[in-house]
Coordinates of C-alpha atoms and ligand atoms in Angstrom, one line a residue:
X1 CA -3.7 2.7 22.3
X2 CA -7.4 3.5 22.1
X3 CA -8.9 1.7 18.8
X4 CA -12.3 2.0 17.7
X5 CA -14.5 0.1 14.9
X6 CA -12.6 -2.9 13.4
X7 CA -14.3 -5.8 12.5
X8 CA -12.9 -9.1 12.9
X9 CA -13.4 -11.5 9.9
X10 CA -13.3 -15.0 9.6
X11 CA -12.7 -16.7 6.0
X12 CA -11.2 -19.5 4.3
X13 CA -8.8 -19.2 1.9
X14 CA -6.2 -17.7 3.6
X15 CA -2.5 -18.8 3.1
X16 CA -0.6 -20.8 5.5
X17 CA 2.9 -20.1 6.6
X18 CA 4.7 -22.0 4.4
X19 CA 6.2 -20.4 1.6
X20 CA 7.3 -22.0 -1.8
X21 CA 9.6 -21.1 -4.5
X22 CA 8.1 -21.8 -7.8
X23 CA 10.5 -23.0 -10.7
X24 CA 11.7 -20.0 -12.6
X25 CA 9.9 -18.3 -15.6
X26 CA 10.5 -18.0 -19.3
X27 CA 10.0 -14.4 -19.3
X28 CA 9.5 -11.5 -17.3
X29 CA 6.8 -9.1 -18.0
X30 CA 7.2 -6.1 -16.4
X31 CA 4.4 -3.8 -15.5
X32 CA 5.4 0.1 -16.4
X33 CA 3.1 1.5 -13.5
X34 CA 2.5 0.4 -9.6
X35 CA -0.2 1.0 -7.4
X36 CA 1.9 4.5 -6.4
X37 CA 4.3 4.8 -9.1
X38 CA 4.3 5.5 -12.9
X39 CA 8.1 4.2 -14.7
X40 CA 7.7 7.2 -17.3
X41 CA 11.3 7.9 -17.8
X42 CA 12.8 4.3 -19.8
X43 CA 16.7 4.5 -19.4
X44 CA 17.0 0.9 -21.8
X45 CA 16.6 0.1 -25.2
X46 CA 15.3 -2.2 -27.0
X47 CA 17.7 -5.9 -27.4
X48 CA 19.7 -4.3 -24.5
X49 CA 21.1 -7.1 -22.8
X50 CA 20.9 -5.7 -18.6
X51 CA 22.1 -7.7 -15.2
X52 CA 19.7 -8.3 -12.5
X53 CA 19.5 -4.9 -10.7
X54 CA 20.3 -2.9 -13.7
X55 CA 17.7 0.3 -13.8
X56 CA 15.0 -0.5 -16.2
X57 CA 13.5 2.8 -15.5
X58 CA 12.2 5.8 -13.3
X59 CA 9.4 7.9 -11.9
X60 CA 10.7 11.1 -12.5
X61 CA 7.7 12.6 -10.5
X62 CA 9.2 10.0 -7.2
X63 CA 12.3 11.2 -6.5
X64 CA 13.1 9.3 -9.5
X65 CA 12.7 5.9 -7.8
X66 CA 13.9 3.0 -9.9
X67 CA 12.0 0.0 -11.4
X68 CA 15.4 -2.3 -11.3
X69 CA 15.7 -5.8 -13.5
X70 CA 14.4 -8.3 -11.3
X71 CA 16.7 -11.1 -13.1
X72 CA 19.8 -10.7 -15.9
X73 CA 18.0 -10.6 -19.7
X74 CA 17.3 -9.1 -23.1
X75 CA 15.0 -6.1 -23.0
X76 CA 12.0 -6.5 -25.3
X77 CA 10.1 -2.9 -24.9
X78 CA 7.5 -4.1 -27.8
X79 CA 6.1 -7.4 -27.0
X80 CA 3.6 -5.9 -24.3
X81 CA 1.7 -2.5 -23.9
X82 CA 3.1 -0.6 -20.8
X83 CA 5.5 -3.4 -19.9
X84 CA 9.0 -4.0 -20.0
X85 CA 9.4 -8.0 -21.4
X86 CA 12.5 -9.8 -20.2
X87 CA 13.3 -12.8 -22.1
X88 CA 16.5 -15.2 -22.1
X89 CA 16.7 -14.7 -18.1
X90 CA 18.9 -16.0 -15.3
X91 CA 20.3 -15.2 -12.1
X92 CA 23.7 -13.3 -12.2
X93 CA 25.7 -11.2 -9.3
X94 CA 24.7 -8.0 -9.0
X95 CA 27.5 -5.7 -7.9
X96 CA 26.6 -2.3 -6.7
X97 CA 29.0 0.9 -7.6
X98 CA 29.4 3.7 -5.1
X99 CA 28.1 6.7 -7.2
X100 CA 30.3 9.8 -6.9
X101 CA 30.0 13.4 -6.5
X102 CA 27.7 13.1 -3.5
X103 CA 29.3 15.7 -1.2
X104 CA 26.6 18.0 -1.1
X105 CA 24.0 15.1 0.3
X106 CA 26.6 14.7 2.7
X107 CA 26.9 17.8 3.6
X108 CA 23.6 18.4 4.1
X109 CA 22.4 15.3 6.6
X110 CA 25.5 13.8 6.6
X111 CA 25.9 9.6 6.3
X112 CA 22.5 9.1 6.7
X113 CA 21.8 11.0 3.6
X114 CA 24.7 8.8 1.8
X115 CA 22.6 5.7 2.8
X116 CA 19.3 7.2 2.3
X117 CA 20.7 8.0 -1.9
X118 CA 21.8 3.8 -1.7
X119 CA 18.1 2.4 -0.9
X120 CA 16.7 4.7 -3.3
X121 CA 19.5 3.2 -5.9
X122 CA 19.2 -0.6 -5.0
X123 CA 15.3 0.1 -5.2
X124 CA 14.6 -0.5 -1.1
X125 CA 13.5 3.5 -0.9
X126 CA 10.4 2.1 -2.6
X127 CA 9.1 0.0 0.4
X128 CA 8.8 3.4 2.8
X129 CA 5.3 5.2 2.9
X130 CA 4.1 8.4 4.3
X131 CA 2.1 6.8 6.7
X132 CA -0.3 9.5 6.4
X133 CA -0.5 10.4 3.0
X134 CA 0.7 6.5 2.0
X135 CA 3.5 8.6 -0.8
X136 CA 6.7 8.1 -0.9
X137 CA 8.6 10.5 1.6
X138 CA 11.3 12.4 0.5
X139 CA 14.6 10.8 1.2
X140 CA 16.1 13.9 2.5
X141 CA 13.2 15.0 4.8
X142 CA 13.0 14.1 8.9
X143 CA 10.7 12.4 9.8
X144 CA 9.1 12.9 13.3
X145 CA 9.1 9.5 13.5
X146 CA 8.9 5.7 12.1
X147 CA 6.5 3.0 12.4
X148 CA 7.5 -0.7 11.6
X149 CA 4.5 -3.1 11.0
X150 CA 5.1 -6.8 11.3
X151 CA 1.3 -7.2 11.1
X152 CA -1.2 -7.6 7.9
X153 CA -4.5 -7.6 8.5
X154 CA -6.3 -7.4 5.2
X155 CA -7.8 -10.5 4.6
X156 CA -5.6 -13.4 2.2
X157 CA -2.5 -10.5 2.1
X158 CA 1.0 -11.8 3.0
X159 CA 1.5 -12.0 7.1
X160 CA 4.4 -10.4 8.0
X161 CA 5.9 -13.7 10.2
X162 CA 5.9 -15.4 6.8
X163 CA 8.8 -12.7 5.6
X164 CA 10.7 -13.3 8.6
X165 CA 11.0 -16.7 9.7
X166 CA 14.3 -17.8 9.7
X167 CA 15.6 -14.2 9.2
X168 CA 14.9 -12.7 12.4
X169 CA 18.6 -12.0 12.4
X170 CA 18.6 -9.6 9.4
X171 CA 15.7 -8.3 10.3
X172 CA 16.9 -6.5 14.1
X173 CA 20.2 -6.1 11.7
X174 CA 17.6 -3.9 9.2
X175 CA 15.9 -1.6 12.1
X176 CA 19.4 -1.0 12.9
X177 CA 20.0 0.3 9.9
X178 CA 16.8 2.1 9.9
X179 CA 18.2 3.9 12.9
X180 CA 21.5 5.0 11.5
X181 CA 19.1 6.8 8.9
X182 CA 17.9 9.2 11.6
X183 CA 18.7 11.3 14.8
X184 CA 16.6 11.3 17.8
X185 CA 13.3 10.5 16.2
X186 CA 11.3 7.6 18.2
X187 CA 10.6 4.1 15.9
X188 CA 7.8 2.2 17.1
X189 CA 7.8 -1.4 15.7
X190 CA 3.7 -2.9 15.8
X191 CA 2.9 -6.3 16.4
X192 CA 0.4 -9.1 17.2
X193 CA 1.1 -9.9 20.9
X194 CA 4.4 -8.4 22.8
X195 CA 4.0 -11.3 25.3
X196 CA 4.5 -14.0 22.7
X197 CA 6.9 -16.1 22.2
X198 CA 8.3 -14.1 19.0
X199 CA 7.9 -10.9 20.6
X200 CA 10.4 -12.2 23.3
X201 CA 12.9 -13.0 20.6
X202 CA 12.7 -9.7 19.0
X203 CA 13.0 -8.2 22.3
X204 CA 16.2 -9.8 23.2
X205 CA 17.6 -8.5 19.6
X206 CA 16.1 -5.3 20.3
X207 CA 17.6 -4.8 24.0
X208 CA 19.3 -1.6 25.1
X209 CA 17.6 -0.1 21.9
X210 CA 16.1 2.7 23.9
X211 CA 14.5 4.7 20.6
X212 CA 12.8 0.9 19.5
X213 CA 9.1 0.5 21.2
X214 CA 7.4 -2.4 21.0
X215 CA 3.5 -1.9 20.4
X216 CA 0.8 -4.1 20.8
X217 CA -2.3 -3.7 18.1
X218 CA -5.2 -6.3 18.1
X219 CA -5.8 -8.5 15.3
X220 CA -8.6 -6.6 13.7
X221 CA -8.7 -5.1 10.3
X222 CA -8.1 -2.4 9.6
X223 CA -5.8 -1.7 12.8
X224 CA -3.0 -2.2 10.8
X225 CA -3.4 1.1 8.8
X226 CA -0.7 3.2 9.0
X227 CA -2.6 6.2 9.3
X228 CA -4.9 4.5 12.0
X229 CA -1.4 3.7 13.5
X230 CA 0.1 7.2 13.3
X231 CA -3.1 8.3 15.0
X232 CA -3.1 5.9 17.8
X233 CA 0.3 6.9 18.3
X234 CA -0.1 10.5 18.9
X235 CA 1.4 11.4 15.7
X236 CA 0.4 14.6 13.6
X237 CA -0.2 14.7 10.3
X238 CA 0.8 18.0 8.4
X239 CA 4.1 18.6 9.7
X240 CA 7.3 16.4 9.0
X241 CA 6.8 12.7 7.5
X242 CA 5.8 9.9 9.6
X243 CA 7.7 7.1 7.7
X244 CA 5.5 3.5 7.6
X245 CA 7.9 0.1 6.4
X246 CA 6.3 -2.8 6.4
X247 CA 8.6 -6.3 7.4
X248 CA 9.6 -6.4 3.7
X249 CA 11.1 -3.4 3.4
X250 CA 13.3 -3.7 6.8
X251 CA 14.6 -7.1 4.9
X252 CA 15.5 -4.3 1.9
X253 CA 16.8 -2.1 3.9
X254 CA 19.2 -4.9 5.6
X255 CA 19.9 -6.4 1.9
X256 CA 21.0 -3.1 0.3
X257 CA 22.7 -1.8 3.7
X258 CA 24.4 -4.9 4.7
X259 CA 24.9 -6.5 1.3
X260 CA 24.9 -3.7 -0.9
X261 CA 22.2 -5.4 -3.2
X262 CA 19.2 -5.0 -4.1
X263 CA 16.3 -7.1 -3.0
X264 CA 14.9 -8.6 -6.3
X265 CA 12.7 -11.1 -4.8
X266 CA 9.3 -10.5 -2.4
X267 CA 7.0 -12.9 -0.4
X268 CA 3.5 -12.8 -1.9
X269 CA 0.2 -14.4 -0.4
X270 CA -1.8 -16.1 -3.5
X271 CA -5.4 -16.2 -1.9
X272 CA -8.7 -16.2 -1.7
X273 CA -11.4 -18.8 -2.0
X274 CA -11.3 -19.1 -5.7
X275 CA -8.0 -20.3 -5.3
X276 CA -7.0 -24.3 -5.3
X277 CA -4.5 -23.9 -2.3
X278 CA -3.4 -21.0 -0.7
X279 CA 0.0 -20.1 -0.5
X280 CA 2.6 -17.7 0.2
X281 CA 5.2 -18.1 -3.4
X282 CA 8.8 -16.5 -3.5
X283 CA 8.9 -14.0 -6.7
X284 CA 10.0 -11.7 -8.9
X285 CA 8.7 -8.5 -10.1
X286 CA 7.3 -9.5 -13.7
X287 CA 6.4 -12.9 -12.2
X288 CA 3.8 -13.8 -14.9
X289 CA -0.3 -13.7 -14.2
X290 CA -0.7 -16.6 -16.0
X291 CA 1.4 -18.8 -14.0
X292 CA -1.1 -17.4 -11.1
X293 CA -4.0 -18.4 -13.0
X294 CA -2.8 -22.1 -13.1
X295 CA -3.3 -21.8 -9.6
X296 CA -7.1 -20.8 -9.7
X297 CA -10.4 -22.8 -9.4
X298 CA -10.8 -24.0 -12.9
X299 CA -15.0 -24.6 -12.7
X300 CA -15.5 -21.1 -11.8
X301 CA -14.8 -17.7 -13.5
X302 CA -12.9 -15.3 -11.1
X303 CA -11.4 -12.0 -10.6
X304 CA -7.7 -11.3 -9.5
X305 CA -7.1 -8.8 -7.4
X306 CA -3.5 -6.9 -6.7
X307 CA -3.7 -7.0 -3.4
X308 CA -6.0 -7.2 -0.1
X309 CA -9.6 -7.8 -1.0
X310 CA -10.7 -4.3 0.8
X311 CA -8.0 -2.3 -0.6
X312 CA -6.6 -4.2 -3.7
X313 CA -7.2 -3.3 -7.5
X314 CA -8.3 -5.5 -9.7
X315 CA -5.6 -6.9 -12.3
X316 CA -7.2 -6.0 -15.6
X317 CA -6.0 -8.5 -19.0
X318 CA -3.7 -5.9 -20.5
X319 CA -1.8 -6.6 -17.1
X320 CA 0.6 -9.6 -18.0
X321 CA 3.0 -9.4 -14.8
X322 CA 3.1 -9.1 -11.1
X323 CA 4.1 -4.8 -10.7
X324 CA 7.0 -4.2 -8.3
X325 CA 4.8 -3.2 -5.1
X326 CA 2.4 -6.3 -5.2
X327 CA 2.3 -7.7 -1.8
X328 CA -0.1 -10.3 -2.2
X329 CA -2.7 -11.5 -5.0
X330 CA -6.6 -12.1 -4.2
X331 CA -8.8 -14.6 -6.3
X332 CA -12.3 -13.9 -5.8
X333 CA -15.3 -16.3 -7.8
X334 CA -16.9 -13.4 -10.5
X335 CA -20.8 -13.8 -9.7
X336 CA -21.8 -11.8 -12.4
X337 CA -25.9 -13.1 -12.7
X338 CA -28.3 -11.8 -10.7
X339 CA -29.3 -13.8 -7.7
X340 CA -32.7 -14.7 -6.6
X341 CA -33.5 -12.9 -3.6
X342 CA -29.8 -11.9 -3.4
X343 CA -30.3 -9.2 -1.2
X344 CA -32.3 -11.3 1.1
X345 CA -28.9 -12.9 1.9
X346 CA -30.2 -15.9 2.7
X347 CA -27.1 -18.3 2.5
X348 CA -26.4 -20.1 5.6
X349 CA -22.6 -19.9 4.2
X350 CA -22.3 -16.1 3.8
X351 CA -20.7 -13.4 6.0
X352 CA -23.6 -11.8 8.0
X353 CA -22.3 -8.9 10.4
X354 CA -26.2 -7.5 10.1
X355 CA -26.9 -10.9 12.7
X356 CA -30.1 -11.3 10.8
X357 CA -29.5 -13.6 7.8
X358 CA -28.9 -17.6 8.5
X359 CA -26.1 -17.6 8.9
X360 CA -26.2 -16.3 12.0
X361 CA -28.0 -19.4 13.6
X362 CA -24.1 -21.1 13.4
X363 CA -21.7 -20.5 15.9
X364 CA -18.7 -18.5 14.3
X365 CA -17.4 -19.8 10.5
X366 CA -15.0 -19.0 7.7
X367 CA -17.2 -16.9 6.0
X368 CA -17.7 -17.4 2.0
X369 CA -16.2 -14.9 0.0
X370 CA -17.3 -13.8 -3.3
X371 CA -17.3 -10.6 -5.8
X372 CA -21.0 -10.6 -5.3
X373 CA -21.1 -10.1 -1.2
X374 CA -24.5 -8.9 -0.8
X375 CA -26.4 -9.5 -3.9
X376 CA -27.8 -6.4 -5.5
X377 CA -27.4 -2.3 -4.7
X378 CA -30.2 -0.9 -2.7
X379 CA -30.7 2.7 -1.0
X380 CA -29.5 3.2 1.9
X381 CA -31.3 1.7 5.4
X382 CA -29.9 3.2 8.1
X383 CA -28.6 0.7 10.2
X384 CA -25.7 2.2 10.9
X385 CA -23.1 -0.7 10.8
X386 CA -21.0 1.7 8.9
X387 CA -20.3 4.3 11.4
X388 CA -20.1 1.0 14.3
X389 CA -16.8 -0.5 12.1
X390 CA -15.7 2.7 10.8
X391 CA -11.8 3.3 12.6
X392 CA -12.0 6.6 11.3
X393 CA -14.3 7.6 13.5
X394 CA -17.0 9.0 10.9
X395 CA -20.1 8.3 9.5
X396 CA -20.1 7.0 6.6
X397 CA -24.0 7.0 5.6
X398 CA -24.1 10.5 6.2
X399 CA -21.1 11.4 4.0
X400 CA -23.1 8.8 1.4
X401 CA -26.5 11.1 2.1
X402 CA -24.5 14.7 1.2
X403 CA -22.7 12.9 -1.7
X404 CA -25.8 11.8 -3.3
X405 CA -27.0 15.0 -2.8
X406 CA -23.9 16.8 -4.3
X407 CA -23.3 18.3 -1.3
X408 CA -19.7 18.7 -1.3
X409 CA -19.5 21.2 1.1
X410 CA -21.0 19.5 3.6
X411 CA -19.0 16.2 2.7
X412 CA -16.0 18.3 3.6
X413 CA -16.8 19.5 7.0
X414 CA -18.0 16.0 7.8
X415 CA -14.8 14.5 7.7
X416 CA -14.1 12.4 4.8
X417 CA -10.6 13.5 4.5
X418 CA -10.2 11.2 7.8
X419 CA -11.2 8.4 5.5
X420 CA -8.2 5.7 5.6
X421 CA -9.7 4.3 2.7
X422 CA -10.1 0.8 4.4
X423 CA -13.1 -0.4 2.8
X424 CA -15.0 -2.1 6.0
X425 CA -18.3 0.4 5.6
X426 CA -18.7 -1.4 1.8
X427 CA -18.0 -4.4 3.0
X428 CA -20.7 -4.8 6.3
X429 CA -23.1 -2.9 4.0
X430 CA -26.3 -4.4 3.9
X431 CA -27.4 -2.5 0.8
X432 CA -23.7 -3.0 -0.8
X433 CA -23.1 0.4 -1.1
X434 CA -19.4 1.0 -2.8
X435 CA -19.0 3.7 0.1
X436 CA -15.3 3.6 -0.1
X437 CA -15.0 4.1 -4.1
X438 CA -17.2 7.2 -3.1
X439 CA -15.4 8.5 -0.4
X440 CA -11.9 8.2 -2.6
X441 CA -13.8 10.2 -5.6
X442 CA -14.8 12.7 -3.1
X443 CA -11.7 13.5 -1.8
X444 CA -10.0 13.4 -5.2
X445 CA -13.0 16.1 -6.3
X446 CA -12.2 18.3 -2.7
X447 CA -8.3 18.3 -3.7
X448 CA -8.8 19.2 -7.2
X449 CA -10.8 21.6 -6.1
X450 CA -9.0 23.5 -3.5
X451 CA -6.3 22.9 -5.9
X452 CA -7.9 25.1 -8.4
X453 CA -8.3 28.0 -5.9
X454 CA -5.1 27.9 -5.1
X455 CA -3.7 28.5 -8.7
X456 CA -6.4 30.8 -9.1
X457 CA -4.8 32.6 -5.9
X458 CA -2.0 32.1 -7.1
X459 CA -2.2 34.2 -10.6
X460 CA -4.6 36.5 -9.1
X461 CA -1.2 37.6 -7.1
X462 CA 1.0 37.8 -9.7
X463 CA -1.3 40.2 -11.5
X464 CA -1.4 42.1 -8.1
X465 CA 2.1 42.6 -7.8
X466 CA 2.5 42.7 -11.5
X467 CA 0.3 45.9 -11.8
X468 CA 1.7 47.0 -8.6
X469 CA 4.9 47.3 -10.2
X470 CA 3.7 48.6 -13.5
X471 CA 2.0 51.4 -11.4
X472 CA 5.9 52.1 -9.6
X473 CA 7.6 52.5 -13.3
X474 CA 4.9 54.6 -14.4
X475 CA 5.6 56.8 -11.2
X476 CA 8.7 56.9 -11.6
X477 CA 8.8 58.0 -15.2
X478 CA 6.8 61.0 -14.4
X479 CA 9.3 61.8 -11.8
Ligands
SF4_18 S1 -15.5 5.7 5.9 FE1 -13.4 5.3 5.3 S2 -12.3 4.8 7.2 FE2 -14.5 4.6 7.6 S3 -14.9 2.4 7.3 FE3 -15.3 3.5 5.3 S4 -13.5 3.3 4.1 FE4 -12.9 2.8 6.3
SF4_19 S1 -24.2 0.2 6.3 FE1 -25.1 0.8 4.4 S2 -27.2 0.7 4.7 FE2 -26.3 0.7 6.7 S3 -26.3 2.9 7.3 FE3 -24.3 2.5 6.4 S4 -24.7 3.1 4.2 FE4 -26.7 2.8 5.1

């Protein structure tokens, strides 16, 4: 595989391999959107008492994906805006029902349709991508083929050993499952080093699998990007799904396959410099912020991120609980005064990829890490360290030139739909450009856009045919 860009980045703050299980909450508060999905459609009430797995509610635009009860409780749909509150909880024994009247999926793809319809139900559907488009694929559709990532290279996110240690077992049991769901199509399971010692293991669970290819990537972000991945792979976007699961959703797959359950708990990385100790933490969905926030720097002011630090969203305060596709929480320190000479960067403890700040007088370091990277916004030098980490192949500054000059034309034909969206041209910026945030708003314009014509098309056509026919009856009449 032929990778190019990538940066390599060293910082502190990152979470070890050990994983603790915090004591359990009070309450649950349930966040009624996720990074892909919107929970629009509420199938509980208010004082309804529901079992852990119960739905809570769907995405009706998501192949009506549930958001399931991480925990047994009393609904509360009033103590929070756009969250589902779960007070009174505790663990009970889910127990899954067969649903009936399910000939027709069967008849259509058979009993991988059957199973396909039970990870949707026991909410492991939710852990499969497009690795393309990053939607959810439709669970009826064939994919041309699967990716299976047990790497995660966005700096403080959970690393996908963590989810597997001591369940190495359940996890070959899970990509056998993820077989059974298809045909002939090819599954190519990604990781750090095939030579290693865990590699070995997985290979002797793995052999006589002939459709199961171990792939080597190197530990540079943004390699892990599905689409980079699908890319690399020779894999086409535009025709069938190319379907991207992560280590955590194999473990669901194997949970609601195996056990017929639902996986209610996740593995989550809590880091980032501005927090105490870094750490990956067994939870819930609705795990609360707060109980995060305990974990924080207390001396500075910070910023939580959902997420990888390149990629992530920040967790605004109306946001109470941890939403059911967080992977892994960021704490950045909030620099929010100017600094003198900021862009001059003169720290001998900051990230310098530019080579020409102090820092790079010091042999390699865990580079500092804050919300202010580069002190303030300036135009745009040139120096073209965004086209030299760019895995996209692109170049960024020029999409930046035509975009400042509304040239969105131009922006089109040079490429920035090939934009994964990984965030490495913002972040080796000298100038701290937001490039990515640009390049997302620009393609978001191009689709709405090309959107528009096509509805435009669209109506112009049934008026075509419309008058076409009105001409025909008037014909006809005369006849
Ligand atoms: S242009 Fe897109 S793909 Fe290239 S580095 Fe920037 S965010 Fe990543
Ligand atoms: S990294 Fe920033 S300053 Fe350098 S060429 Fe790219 S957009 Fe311009």
């Amino acid at each position: 595989m032929k990778f190019r860009g990538g940066y390599d980045i060293f910082l502190s703050g990152r979470p070890d391999g050990i994983t603790e299980i915090p004591p359990e909450p009070p309450m649950l508060y349930i966040p009624l959107r996720s990074g892909r999905f919107e929970f629009s459609e509420l199938c509980v009430n208010e004082g309804e008492p529901v079992r852990g797995g119960d739905v809570l509610a769907k995405d009706p635009e998501n192949f009506s994906v549930p958001l399931l009860a991480p925990r047994a409780g009393v609904v509360r749909l009033k103590k929070a805006h756009r969250h589902i509150v779960l007070e009174d909880i505790s663990k009970t024994d889910f127990a899954y029902s067969e649903q009936g009247g399910r000939t027709h999926i069967a008849d259509r793809i058979g009993e991988a349709g059957i199973k396909r319809y039970k990870l949707l139900e026991l909410g492991a559907w939710q852990f499969f991508s497009d690795a393309c488009t990053g939607s959810l694929p439709d669970p009826m559709g064939t994919p041309q083929a699967v990716i299976v990532s047990t790497v995660s290279l966005e700096p403080f996110v959970s690393r996908g050993d963590v989810q597997f240690r001591e369940r190495l077992l359940d996890f070959s049991r899970g990509l056998e499952h993820l077989q059974s769901l298809l045909e002939y199509q090819p599954m190519y399971l990604v990781m750090p080093d095939i030579n290693s010692e865990f590699a070995e293991e997985v290979r002797r669970h793995i052999r006589g699998w002939a459709w199961a290819k171990l792939i080597e990537i190197p530990m540079k972000y943004p390699f892990d990007n599905p689409a980079i991945l699908a890319g690399n792979l020779g894999l086409r976007a535009g025709g069938d799904s190319i379907w991207f699961v992560r280590t955590d959703g194999v473990l669901a797959v194997d949970c609601a396959l195996t056990l017929s359950k639902p996986c209610l708990d996740r593995i989550i990385s809590i880091g980032g410099p501005a927090v105490e100790s870094p750490v990956h933490i067994k939870v819930m969905t609705g795990y609360p912020v707060e109980a995060i926030r305990s974990r924080c720097t207390s001396d500075v002011s910070y910023r939580i991120i959902n997420g990888g630090v390149f990629t992530g969203e920040t967790v605004d305060s109306e946001t109470l609980g941890l939403d059911s596709e967080c992977t892994g929480i960021t704490v950045l320190a909030e620099h929010t005064e100017r600094e003198f000479l900021g862009f001059m960067h003169p720290g001998p403890d900051r990230s310098s990829y530019a080579g020409c700040f102090l820092s790079s007088l010091r042999a390699k370091f865990s580079e500092a890490f804050s919300t202010a990277m580069r002190g303030e916004p300036r135009p745009c030098v040139s120096c073209n360290f965004c086209e030299e980490v760019c895995p996209a192949g692109i170049m960024p500054y020029l999409l930046h030139k035509y975009l400042y000059g509304g040239l969105i034309e131009q922006v089109e034909q040079a490429g920035v739909d090939l934009c994964v969206e990984c965030g490495l041209c913002s972040f080796v910026c000298p100038s701290k450009l937001d490039l990515r945030r640009e390049f997302i708003e620009a393609k978001a314009l191009i689709a709405k856009e090309k959107e528009e014509i096509r509805r435009e098309q669209l109506e112009k056509e049934r008026h075509r045919l419309a008058e076409e026919a009105r001409r025909k009856a008037a014909k006809e009449a005369e006849y």
